[in-house]
Amino acid sequence: MRVLPRTAGDVMTHGDLIPGNVLVCDGRLAGVIDVGDMGPADPALDLVGAWHLLEAGPRQALRDDLDCSDLEWERGKAWAFEQSMGVIWYYAESNPAMSLMGQRTLHRIMADAPSS
């Protein structure tokens, strides 16, 4: 996969890339639904789904395939952290599965943190 240089002006991102908005066919991404919130943004937002959807091994394989910089990867992780913090409490009663997804994401982020 070839990754082209991107700037905020030429990148579209989906602000809500979570399991309910991802279509998968034969184990591969087939599409993203609910695109009403698309607009120019930080390209690292596209990496949020790696934290919401993938365990450590597949997440690392995606990172290797994308060949993104350490800074871009860390920004993606930060966006996933920010989104998860809100998802956990906001959906606790109305959508417990979504809240649980946020909790799993936070556990993945914490497990990825370097030990001091």
Short mmCIF file of C-alpha atoms in Angstrom, two decimals, residues 2-116:
data_model
loop_
_atom_site.label_atom_id
_atom_site.label_comp_id
_atom_site.label_asym_id
_atom_site.label_seq_id
_atom_site.Cartn_x
_atom_site.Cartn_y
_atom_site.Cartn_z
CA ARG A 2 1.40 3.38 -0.99
CA VAL A 3 0.70 6.24 1.39
CA LEU A 4 0.83 9.67 -0.21
CA PRO A 5 1.86 12.78 1.72
CA ARG A 6 -1.22 14.43 3.18
CA THR A 7 -2.12 17.84 4.49
CA ALA A 8 -5.19 18.95 6.38
CA GLY A 9 -6.51 20.63 3.22
CA ASP A 10 -6.63 17.45 1.16
CA VAL A 11 -7.67 14.88 3.76
CA MET A 12 -11.19 13.81 4.58
CA THR A 13 -11.83 11.95 7.78
CA HIS A 14 -14.79 10.35 9.46
CA GLY A 15 -15.28 11.71 12.97
CA ASP A 16 -17.12 8.63 14.26
CA LEU A 17 -15.19 5.61 12.93
CA ILE A 18 -16.46 2.97 15.34
CA PRO A 19 -17.54 -0.66 14.89
CA GLY A 20 -21.17 0.21 14.14
CA ASN A 21 -20.10 2.39 11.20
CA VAL A 22 -17.65 -0.04 9.60
CA LEU A 23 -18.72 -2.57 6.95
CA VAL A 24 -16.56 -5.68 6.66
CA CYS A 25 -16.70 -8.38 3.99
CA ASP A 26 -14.46 -11.46 4.08
CA GLY A 27 -12.39 -9.90 6.87
CA ARG A 28 -11.62 -6.73 4.90
CA LEU A 29 -12.92 -3.19 5.14
CA ALA A 30 -15.71 -2.83 2.60
CA GLY A 31 -17.09 0.58 3.53
CA VAL A 32 -17.92 3.18 6.13
CA ILE A 33 -21.47 4.38 6.76
CA ASP A 34 -22.81 7.51 8.45
CA VAL A 35 -20.66 9.93 6.49
CA GLY A 36 -22.63 13.07 7.36
CA ASP A 37 -19.78 14.24 9.60
CA MET A 38 -16.99 14.24 7.03
CA GLY A 39 -14.69 17.20 6.61
CA PRO A 40 -11.05 18.28 6.41
CA ALA A 41 -9.14 17.28 9.52
CA ASP A 42 -6.02 15.79 11.03
CA PRO A 43 -5.12 12.66 9.01
CA ALA A 44 -4.33 10.90 12.30
CA LEU A 45 -8.07 10.74 12.97
CA ASP A 46 -8.17 7.90 10.46
CA LEU A 47 -6.11 5.86 12.92
CA VAL A 48 -8.75 5.98 15.67
CA GLY A 49 -10.39 2.84 14.30
CA ALA A 50 -7.15 0.92 14.85
CA TRP A 51 -7.60 1.43 18.58
CA HIS A 52 -11.36 0.83 18.66
CA LEU A 53 -11.31 -2.26 16.44
CA LEU A 54 -7.97 -4.05 16.62
CA GLU A 55 -5.97 -5.93 19.22
CA ALA A 56 -2.20 -5.40 19.49
CA GLY A 57 -1.03 -7.76 16.72
CA PRO A 58 -3.41 -6.66 13.96
CA ARG A 59 -3.01 -3.01 15.05
CA GLN A 60 0.76 -3.29 14.64
CA ALA A 61 0.32 -4.94 11.23
CA LEU A 62 -1.89 -2.02 10.16
CA ARG A 63 0.67 0.48 11.42
CA ASP A 64 3.45 -1.31 9.55
CA ASP A 65 1.38 -1.40 6.37
CA LEU A 66 0.47 2.29 6.59
CA ASP A 67 4.05 3.30 7.35
CA CYS A 68 2.85 6.32 9.33
CA SER A 69 5.25 8.35 11.43
CA ASP A 70 5.56 7.89 15.19
CA LEU A 71 4.02 11.32 15.68
CA GLU A 72 1.02 10.55 13.46
CA TRP A 73 0.51 7.20 15.25
CA GLU A 74 0.62 8.87 18.67
CA ARG A 75 -1.86 11.55 17.53
CA GLY A 76 -4.21 8.77 16.38
CA LYS A 77 -3.89 7.15 19.78
CA ALA A 78 -4.59 10.51 21.47
CA TRP A 79 -7.73 11.01 19.36
CA ALA A 80 -8.90 7.50 20.31
CA PHE A 81 -8.26 8.30 23.98
CA GLU A 82 -10.26 11.53 23.75
CA GLN A 83 -13.17 9.83 22.00
CA SER A 84 -13.19 6.89 24.41
CA MET A 85 -13.32 9.10 27.48
CA GLY A 86 -16.57 10.62 26.21
CA VAL A 87 -18.06 7.39 24.86
CA ILE A 88 -17.70 5.57 28.18
CA TRP A 89 -19.88 7.91 30.24
CA TYR A 90 -22.15 9.23 27.47
CA TYR A 91 -23.36 5.78 26.41
CA ALA A 92 -23.21 4.05 29.81
CA GLU A 93 -27.02 3.81 30.07
CA SER A 94 -28.29 4.31 26.51
CA ASN A 95 -25.83 2.05 24.68
CA PRO A 96 -23.79 -0.16 27.04
CA ALA A 97 -22.05 -1.92 24.13
CA MET A 98 -20.70 1.41 22.89
CA SER A 99 -19.57 2.29 26.41
CA LEU A 100 -17.81 -1.07 26.64
CA MET A 101 -16.06 -0.38 23.32
CA GLY A 102 -14.66 2.82 24.87
CA GLN A 103 -13.47 0.87 27.89
CA ARG A 104 -11.76 -1.72 25.68
CA THR A 105 -10.09 1.08 23.73
CA LEU A 106 -8.74 2.65 26.92
CA HIS A 107 -7.38 -0.74 28.02
CA ARG A 108 -5.63 -1.11 24.65
CA ILE A 109 -4.14 2.37 24.95
CA MET A 110 -2.93 1.73 28.49
CA ALA A 111 -1.44 -1.63 27.52
CA ASP A 112 0.47 0.14 24.72
CA ALA A 113 1.91 2.78 27.06
CA PRO A 114 5.69 2.51 27.54
CA SER A 115 6.72 1.32 30.98
CA SER A 116 8.77 3.78 33.01
#
